[in-house]
Coordinates of C-alpha atoms in Angstrom, one line a residue:
Chain D
M1 CA -82.3 53.1 172.6
L2 CA -82.5 53.3 168.8
N3 CA -83.7 49.7 168.8
K4 CA -86.5 50.6 171.2
I5 CA -87.6 53.5 169.0
Y6 CA -87.5 51.3 166.0
D7 CA -89.5 48.6 167.7
W8 CA -92.0 51.1 168.9
V9 CA -92.6 52.4 165.4
D10 CA -92.4 49.0 163.8
E11 CA -95.0 47.6 166.2
R12 CA -97.5 50.3 164.9
L13 CA -96.6 50.7 161.3
D14 CA -94.9 47.5 160.3
I15 CA -91.9 49.3 158.7
T16 CA -89.6 46.2 158.4
P17 CA -91.1 45.1 155.0
I18 CA -90.5 48.6 153.6
W19 CA -86.9 48.6 154.7
R20 CA -86.6 45.1 153.2
D21 CA -88.0 46.3 149.9
I22 CA -85.5 49.2 149.8
A23 CA -82.3 47.7 151.0
D24 CA -82.5 44.0 151.6
H25 CA -81.5 42.5 148.3
E26 CA -78.5 40.8 146.7
V27 CA -76.3 42.6 144.1
P28 CA -75.3 40.2 141.3
E29 CA -71.6 39.7 140.4
H30 CA -71.9 41.1 136.8
V31 CA -72.9 44.6 138.0
N32 CA -70.2 44.8 140.8
P33 CA -67.1 46.7 139.8
A34 CA -65.3 45.1 142.6
H35 CA -65.5 41.8 140.7
H36 CA -65.3 43.1 137.1
F37 CA -63.9 46.6 136.6
S38 CA -65.9 46.9 133.3
A39 CA -69.0 46.8 135.5
F40 CA -68.4 50.5 136.2
V41 CA -70.9 51.1 133.4
Y42 CA -73.6 50.1 135.8
C43 CA -72.7 53.0 138.1
F44 CA -74.0 55.6 135.6
G45 CA -77.6 55.4 136.7
G46 CA -76.7 55.8 140.4
L47 CA -74.4 58.7 139.6
T48 CA -77.2 60.4 137.7
F49 CA -79.4 60.1 140.8
F50 CA -76.5 61.4 143.0
V51 CA -76.1 64.5 140.8
T52 CA -79.8 65.0 140.8
V53 CA -79.9 65.0 144.6
I54 CA -77.1 67.6 144.5
Q55 CA -79.1 69.6 141.9
I56 CA -82.1 69.6 144.2
L57 CA -80.2 70.7 147.3
S58 CA -78.1 73.4 145.5
G59 CA -81.2 74.6 143.8
M60 CA -83.1 74.9 147.1
F61 CA -80.2 77.1 148.4
L62 CA -80.1 79.2 145.2
T63 CA -83.8 80.1 145.6
M64 CA -82.9 81.7 149.0
Y65 CA -81.3 84.5 147.0
Y66 CA -82.7 84.3 143.4
V67 CA -85.4 86.8 142.4
P68 CA -87.5 85.8 139.4
D69 CA -88.0 89.3 138.1
V70 CA -86.6 91.1 135.1
E71 CA -85.3 94.0 137.1
N72 CA -83.6 92.0 139.8
A73 CA -82.9 88.4 138.4
W74 CA -79.5 89.3 137.0
K75 CA -78.6 91.4 140.0
S76 CA -79.5 88.7 142.4
V77 CA -77.4 86.2 140.5
Y78 CA -74.5 88.6 140.4
Y79 CA -74.8 89.3 144.1
L80 CA -75.0 85.6 144.8
Q81 CA -72.0 84.8 142.7
N82 CA -69.8 87.6 144.1
E83 CA -71.0 88.7 147.5
V84 CA -72.6 85.7 149.2
A85 CA -70.4 83.4 151.2
F86 CA -69.9 80.2 149.2
G87 CA -72.5 81.5 146.7
E88 CA -70.0 80.9 143.8
I89 CA -69.6 77.3 144.9
V90 CA -73.4 76.6 145.3
R91 CA -74.1 78.2 141.9
G92 CA -71.1 76.5 140.4
M93 CA -72.3 73.1 141.6
H94 CA -75.8 73.8 140.2
H95 CA -74.3 75.0 136.9
W96 CA -71.9 72.1 136.4
G97 CA -74.3 69.6 137.9
A98 CA -76.8 70.5 135.1
S99 CA -74.1 69.4 132.6
L100 CA -73.0 66.3 134.6
V101 CA -76.6 65.0 134.9
I102 CA -77.0 65.2 131.2
V103 CA -73.7 63.4 130.6
M104 CA -74.4 60.7 133.2
M105 CA -77.9 60.2 132.0
F106 CA -76.7 59.9 128.4
L107 CA -74.2 57.3 129.4
H108 CA -76.8 55.4 131.5
T109 CA -79.1 55.4 128.5
L110 CA -76.4 54.0 126.3
R111 CA -75.6 51.3 128.8
V112 CA -79.2 50.2 129.0
F113 CA -79.4 50.3 125.3
F114 CA -76.3 48.3 124.5
T115 CA -77.0 45.7 127.1
G116 CA -80.5 45.2 125.7
S117 CA -81.9 45.8 129.2
Y118 CA -85.0 47.6 127.9
K119 CA -86.4 44.3 126.6
K120 CA -89.3 42.4 128.2
P121 CA -90.2 42.6 131.0
R122 CA -88.6 46.1 131.4
E123 CA -90.3 48.0 128.6
L124 CA -92.2 50.3 130.9
N125 CA -89.1 51.2 132.9
W126 CA -87.4 52.2 129.6
I127 CA -90.3 54.4 128.7
V128 CA -90.2 56.1 132.1
G129 CA -86.5 56.5 131.7
V130 CA -86.9 58.3 128.3
L131 CA -89.5 60.6 129.9
I132 CA -87.0 61.4 132.7
F133 CA -84.5 62.2 129.9
C134 CA -87.1 64.7 128.4
V135 CA -87.8 66.2 131.8
M136 CA -84.1 66.7 132.4
L137 CA -83.7 68.5 129.0
G138 CA -86.7 70.6 130.0
L139 CA -85.0 71.5 133.3
G140 CA -81.8 72.4 131.4
F141 CA -83.7 74.6 128.9
T142 CA -85.8 76.5 131.5
G143 CA -82.9 76.9 134.0
Y144 CA -80.7 78.4 131.4
L145 CA -82.9 81.5 131.1
L146 CA -83.0 82.2 134.9
P147 CA -79.8 84.2 135.3
W148 CA -81.4 86.6 132.8
D149 CA -78.1 87.4 131.1
M150 CA -77.4 87.9 127.4
K151 CA -76.8 84.2 126.5
A152 CA -79.8 83.1 128.5
L153 CA -82.2 85.6 126.7
F154 CA -81.0 84.8 123.2
A155 CA -80.7 81.0 123.6
T156 CA -84.3 81.0 125.0
K157 CA -85.4 83.2 122.0
V158 CA -84.1 80.5 119.6
G159 CA -85.6 77.7 121.7
L160 CA -89.0 79.3 121.8
E161 CA -88.9 79.9 118.0
I162 CA -88.3 76.2 117.6
A163 CA -91.2 75.4 119.9
G164 CA -93.3 77.9 117.9
S165 CA -92.6 76.0 114.7
V166 CA -94.5 72.9 115.8
P167 CA -97.4 72.5 113.3
F168 CA -100.8 73.7 114.5
L169 CA -99.9 73.9 118.2
G170 CA -96.8 76.0 117.9
D171 CA -98.2 79.3 118.9
L172 CA -100.1 77.8 121.8
I173 CA -97.0 76.1 123.1
K174 CA -95.1 79.3 122.8
I175 CA -97.7 81.4 124.6
L176 CA -98.0 78.7 127.3
L177 CA -94.2 78.8 127.9
A178 CA -93.4 82.5 127.2
G179 CA -96.7 84.1 128.4
D180 CA -96.9 86.1 125.1
A181 CA -96.7 85.3 121.4
E182 CA -93.9 87.8 120.7
I183 CA -92.4 89.3 123.9
I184 CA -89.8 87.4 125.9
G185 CA -89.9 89.4 129.2
A186 CA -91.2 89.4 132.7
Q187 CA -93.9 86.8 132.0
T188 CA -91.5 84.5 130.4
L189 CA -89.0 84.7 133.3
T190 CA -91.7 84.0 135.9
R191 CA -93.2 81.1 133.9
F192 CA -89.7 79.5 133.3
F193 CA -89.0 79.9 137.0
A194 CA -92.3 78.2 137.9
I195 CA -91.7 75.4 135.4
H196 CA -88.1 75.0 136.5
V197 CA -88.8 75.0 140.2
F198 CA -92.3 73.4 140.6
F199 CA -93.8 71.8 137.5
L200 CA -90.8 69.8 136.2
P201 CA -89.4 68.7 139.6
A202 CA -92.8 67.4 140.5
A203 CA -92.9 65.4 137.3
L204 CA -89.3 64.3 137.9
F205 CA -90.1 63.0 141.4
A206 CA -93.1 61.0 140.2
L207 CA -91.1 59.5 137.3
L208 CA -88.1 58.8 139.5
A209 CA -90.3 57.0 142.1
A210 CA -91.8 54.9 139.3
H211 CA -88.3 54.2 137.9
F212 CA -87.0 53.0 141.2
I213 CA -90.1 51.0 142.3
M214 CA -89.8 49.2 138.9
I215 CA -86.2 48.4 139.2
R216 CA -86.8 47.1 142.8
R217 CA -89.6 45.0 141.6
Q218 CA -87.9 43.6 138.5
G219 CA -84.3 43.6 139.6
I220 CA -81.5 44.6 137.4
S221 CA -81.2 42.7 134.1
G222 CA -79.0 39.6 134.1
P223 CA -75.6 39.2 132.6
L224 CA -75.4 39.2 128.8
Chain R
M1 CA -101.5 37.6 157.1
Q2 CA -98.2 37.5 158.8
R3 CA -95.5 40.0 158.2
G4 CA -92.9 42.1 160.0
K5 CA -93.0 41.6 163.7
G6 CA -96.0 39.5 163.4
M7 CA -98.7 42.1 163.8
K8 CA -102.0 42.0 161.9
F9 CA -103.7 45.0 160.3
V10 CA -107.4 45.4 160.6
G11 CA -108.9 45.4 157.2
D12 CA -105.6 45.1 155.5
S13 CA -105.8 46.2 151.9
R14 CA -102.1 46.1 151.0
V15 CA -100.8 43.9 148.2
K16 CA -99.8 40.6 149.7
A17 CA -96.2 39.7 149.4
N18 CA -97.1 36.0 148.9
G19 CA -96.7 34.8 145.4
R20 CA -95.1 38.1 144.3
M21 CA -92.0 36.2 143.2
V22 CA -93.8 34.6 140.3
N23 CA -93.4 37.7 138.2
Q24 CA -89.8 38.3 139.2
P25 CA -86.8 37.3 137.2
K26 CA -84.6 34.5 138.4
D27 CA -82.8 35.1 141.7
Y28 CA -79.2 36.2 141.1
S29 CA -78.0 33.3 143.2
E30 CA -79.0 31.1 140.2
Y31 CA -76.4 32.9 138.1
P32 CA -72.9 31.5 138.6
G33 CA -70.7 33.9 140.5
K34 CA -70.6 35.9 143.7
T35 CA -73.5 38.0 144.8
E36 CA -73.2 40.5 147.5
A37 CA -75.6 42.0 150.0
F38 CA -76.7 45.5 148.9
W39 CA -76.8 46.7 152.5
P40 CA -74.2 47.5 153.8
D41 CA -71.4 45.9 151.6
F42 CA -72.3 47.0 148.1
L43 CA -73.7 50.4 149.2
L44 CA -70.3 51.2 150.8
K45 CA -68.6 50.6 147.4
E46 CA -71.2 52.8 145.7
W47 CA -70.5 55.4 148.3
M48 CA -66.8 55.3 147.5
V49 CA -67.5 55.7 143.8
G50 CA -69.7 58.6 144.6
A51 CA -67.0 60.2 146.8
V52 CA -64.4 60.0 144.0
F53 CA -67.0 61.4 141.6
L54 CA -67.8 64.2 144.0
I55 CA -64.1 65.2 144.3
G56 CA -63.9 65.6 140.5
Y57 CA -67.2 67.5 140.5
L58 CA -66.0 69.9 143.2
L59 CA -62.6 70.4 141.4
L60 CA -64.5 71.4 138.3
T61 CA -66.7 73.8 140.2
V62 CA -63.7 75.4 142.0
A63 CA -61.5 75.6 138.8
H64 CA -64.2 77.0 136.5
P65 CA -66.7 79.4 138.2
S66 CA -70.0 79.3 136.4
P67 CA -70.2 81.9 133.7
L68 CA -72.4 85.0 133.9
E69 CA -72.8 87.5 131.0
G70 CA -74.1 91.0 131.1
P71 CA -77.9 91.4 131.9
A72 CA -80.3 90.6 129.2
D73 CA -80.8 93.4 126.7
P74 CA -83.5 92.5 124.2
T75 CA -82.7 95.6 122.1
N76 CA -79.2 94.2 121.2
A77 CA -79.7 93.0 117.6
S78 CA -76.1 91.9 117.0
Y79 CA -75.9 89.3 119.6
I80 CA -75.0 85.8 118.2
P81 CA -77.2 83.4 120.2
L82 CA -75.8 80.1 121.5
P83 CA -77.7 77.4 123.6
D84 CA -76.1 75.4 126.3
W85 CA -73.6 72.8 124.9
Y86 CA -76.0 69.8 125.1
F87 CA -78.4 71.5 122.7
L88 CA -75.7 72.5 120.3
F89 CA -76.2 69.5 118.0
L90 CA -79.9 70.5 117.5
Y91 CA -78.8 74.1 116.9
Q92 CA -76.3 73.1 114.3
L93 CA -78.8 70.8 112.6
L94 CA -80.9 73.9 111.9
K95 CA -78.1 75.5 110.0
Y96 CA -78.2 73.0 107.1
T97 CA -80.0 73.9 103.9
Y98 CA -82.7 71.1 104.1
A99 CA -83.3 71.6 107.8
S100 CA -83.8 75.3 107.9
G101 CA -85.6 78.1 106.1
P102 CA -88.6 76.6 104.2
Y103 CA -87.5 73.2 105.5
N104 CA -87.3 74.3 109.1
I105 CA -90.0 71.9 110.1
I106 CA -87.7 69.0 109.1
G107 CA -84.8 70.1 111.3
A108 CA -86.8 71.5 114.1
I109 CA -89.7 69.0 114.5
I110 CA -89.5 65.9 112.2
I111 CA -85.9 64.7 112.8
P112 CA -85.9 65.3 116.6
G113 CA -89.5 63.9 116.8
L114 CA -88.5 60.7 115.0
A115 CA -85.4 60.3 117.2
I116 CA -87.4 60.7 120.4
G117 CA -90.3 58.6 119.2
A118 CA -88.0 55.8 118.1
L119 CA -86.1 56.0 121.4
I120 CA -89.3 55.8 123.5
L121 CA -90.7 52.9 121.4
M122 CA -87.5 51.0 121.3
P123 CA -88.7 48.0 123.3
F124 CA -91.5 47.6 120.8
L125 CA -89.4 48.1 117.7
D126 CA -86.7 45.7 118.9
K127 CA -88.8 42.8 120.3
G128 CA -86.4 39.9 119.7
P129 CA -85.0 38.0 122.8
E130 CA -81.4 38.7 121.8
R131 CA -79.6 41.3 124.1
R132 CA -76.1 41.3 122.8
P133 CA -75.4 44.3 120.5
S134 CA -73.7 42.0 118.0
K135 CA -76.9 39.8 117.8
R136 CA -79.1 42.8 116.9
P137 CA -77.2 44.7 114.3
I138 CA -79.9 47.1 113.1
P139 CA -80.7 48.8 116.4
T140 CA -77.0 48.8 117.3
A141 CA -76.0 50.4 114.0
L142 CA -78.8 53.0 114.2
M143 CA -77.8 54.0 117.8
V144 CA -74.1 54.2 116.8
L145 CA -75.1 56.4 113.9
A146 CA -77.2 58.6 116.0
V147 CA -74.5 59.1 118.6
A148 CA -71.9 59.7 116.0
A149 CA -74.2 62.3 114.3
M150 CA -74.7 64.1 117.7
F151 CA -71.0 64.2 118.3
Y152 CA -70.3 65.4 114.8
L153 CA -72.9 68.2 114.9
T154 CA -71.8 69.3 118.3
W155 CA -68.2 69.5 117.1
E156 CA -69.2 71.4 114.0
S157 CA -71.1 73.9 116.1
V158 CA -68.2 74.5 118.4
V159 CA -65.6 75.0 115.7
N160 CA -67.9 77.3 113.7
H161 CA -68.7 79.6 116.7
D162 CA -66.7 82.8 117.1
W163 CA -65.8 82.3 120.8
E164 CA -63.8 85.5 121.0
A165 CA -66.7 87.6 119.7
A166 CA -69.1 85.7 122.0
K167 CA -66.9 86.5 125.0
A168 CA -66.8 90.2 124.1
Q169 CA -70.5 90.5 123.3
G170 CA -71.4 89.0 126.7
A171 CA -68.9 90.8 128.9
I172 CA -70.1 92.5 132.0
T173 CA -69.2 96.2 131.9
D174 CA -69.2 98.9 134.6
K175 CA -72.5 100.1 133.2
H176 CA -74.1 96.8 134.0
L177 CA -73.0 97.1 137.6
G178 CA -74.6 100.5 137.9
L179 CA -71.3 102.3 137.9
L180 CA -71.7 104.3 134.7
P181 CA -74.7 106.2 133.4
D182 CA -75.9 105.5 129.9
V183 CA -74.2 108.3 127.9
E184 CA -73.4 108.4 124.2
I185 CA -70.0 110.0 123.8
D186 CA -69.6 111.8 120.5
E187 CA -65.9 111.1 119.7
T188 CA -66.0 113.2 116.5
A189 CA -66.9 116.4 118.3
P190 CA -64.1 119.0 118.3
G191 CA -64.6 119.3 122.1
Y192 CA -63.7 115.6 122.5
E193 CA -60.2 116.2 120.9
I194 CA -59.7 119.3 123.0
Y195 CA -60.6 117.3 126.2
Q196 CA -58.2 114.5 125.4
A197 CA -55.4 117.0 124.7
Q198 CA -55.8 118.7 128.0
A199 CA -53.6 116.8 130.5
S200 CA -55.2 118.5 133.5
C201 CA -58.7 117.4 132.4
V202 CA -57.8 113.8 131.6
G203 CA -55.7 113.5 134.7
C204 CA -58.6 114.1 137.1
H205 CA -61.7 113.1 135.0
G206 CA -60.2 110.2 133.1
G207 CA -59.7 109.4 129.5
D208 CA -63.1 107.7 129.4
L209 CA -64.8 110.7 131.1
A210 CA -65.8 108.3 134.0
G211 CA -63.7 110.1 136.6
A212 CA -60.2 109.3 138.0
G213 CA -59.7 111.0 141.3
G214 CA -62.0 113.8 140.1
P215 CA -65.7 113.3 139.6
M216 CA -67.3 111.5 136.6
L217 CA -68.3 113.8 133.8
L218 CA -70.7 111.3 132.2
G219 CA -74.3 112.1 133.0
N220 CA -73.6 115.6 134.4
E221 CA -76.5 118.0 134.6
L222 CA -74.9 121.3 133.7
T223 CA -75.5 123.6 130.8
A224 CA -72.6 124.6 128.4
E225 CA -72.5 128.0 130.1
E226 CA -72.3 126.5 133.6
V227 CA -69.5 124.1 132.4
A228 CA -67.5 126.9 130.9
E229 CA -67.9 128.9 134.1
V230 CA -66.6 125.9 136.2
I231 CA -63.6 125.4 133.9
V232 CA -62.6 129.0 134.1
N233 CA -63.3 129.6 137.8
G234 CA -62.9 126.1 139.3
R235 CA -65.2 124.5 141.8
G236 CA -64.6 122.5 145.0
G237 CA -61.3 120.8 144.6
M238 CA -61.0 121.9 141.0
P239 CA -58.5 124.7 140.5
A240 CA -59.3 127.8 138.4
G241 CA -57.5 128.5 135.2
A242 CA -56.3 125.0 134.5
F243 CA -57.5 125.1 130.9
Q244 CA -54.9 126.0 128.2
G245 CA -56.4 127.3 125.0
T246 CA -58.5 129.9 123.2
D247 CA -61.9 131.0 124.1
E248 CA -63.4 129.3 121.1
E249 CA -61.8 126.0 122.2
L250 CA -63.2 126.6 125.7
Q251 CA -66.7 127.0 124.2
Q252 CA -66.4 123.8 122.2
L253 CA -65.1 121.9 125.2
A254 CA -67.9 123.2 127.4
E255 CA -70.5 122.2 124.8
F256 CA -69.0 118.7 124.6
I257 CA -69.0 118.2 128.3
A258 CA -72.6 119.5 128.5
S259 CA -73.6 117.0 125.8
L260 CA -72.7 114.1 128.1
K261 CA -76.3 113.8 129.3
E262 CA -77.7 110.5 130.4
A263 CA -80.1 108.9 127.8
E264 CA -83.7 108.9 128.9

């Protein structure tokens, strides 16, 4: 039955090559921890993606309760954390996942660096990877404000002051992010929410797609 | 063109697979050793690594609920700010003399900018064919130095932060939960001392005036005369004549209770 459905779709859309591009390839010995335990360092990239998927899923569930408004943001997070069934787990996974994604991505970057994997022909994939790193840091920075508690407000204040100290463009960047040159308030919260939930994830998806297409095209770098 | 199940597209504009291999690196089968099919053999192993990782992740989540401080209060001027841990090294950098104040631009823009710029341009700065870290000492040394500096700065930031004070300043209180009205208690008023000395007052209304069996006195809407009248005659479940003291003390107590108005 499943085969028949597959054949029906394949006959019209020729999906077999797509499937081949995604999954039909050999994994070399030097990246396989089953052959060399030290090859676990090649798992960091995959684990980063794994945590990213969890971040996307847990984040989607968080927005079912979260209210991006100065009056209700904190209350909605408090309610989510203390009243909603499994709310503490979902928020906990998003909170710790944010840290884990940074850790795993940092380790992945170091692995790629110390194996010299960014060299020709993989320069573009390295650049895309660094951009993903920047987007992730942006997600961490904007997400930190959303619970609208004391540490969120004051950490964001410091962060925006740093952004504002960029020569020439500082004030513009600050106003773009915060919605005002001085006040960190209702505008800031809604903008950070929009950036955290729409703008940066959109950029992240595009960059991840490029990252994965390139790795499939070029293959993983050979053994040292 | 011939692909998949052998069907042909009309006006096919897709990139042809033919000849694509020219740009690809050598096949892994040309390296000595054992390759493995990604699907399903290797993916199953990755899946197992992911499962072990997920268990650790969930244990962390269950053992340490994510923190939440009291709601943001921009008027609080004494709060010591602290970013999330992965920004601590940048935050610490801005505390050094030549990276802060008039030199702020060095710590806030130039050093992080150079670091990110060098990182993104790495393939063009380190163009040699050598891949082993030992064969390219300068990039390796710079990266080790950068990572060591990040660890050192994060460490310095953590040991120099007053975690006890941070915990206290961020605590969620009853007031945040909408349980207490915003009332300033004048603990130097004579009425405050009289209140605390009256066991019958404290017993029902609580040492913090927030109620304990009896109703909360914070944010009441009575005048001093009305308060004195209630103390003398009782009201509802409150008995008459519970107050022990002079008329002057009664007057001071009533004025104190009446002063517990909610701030506008």
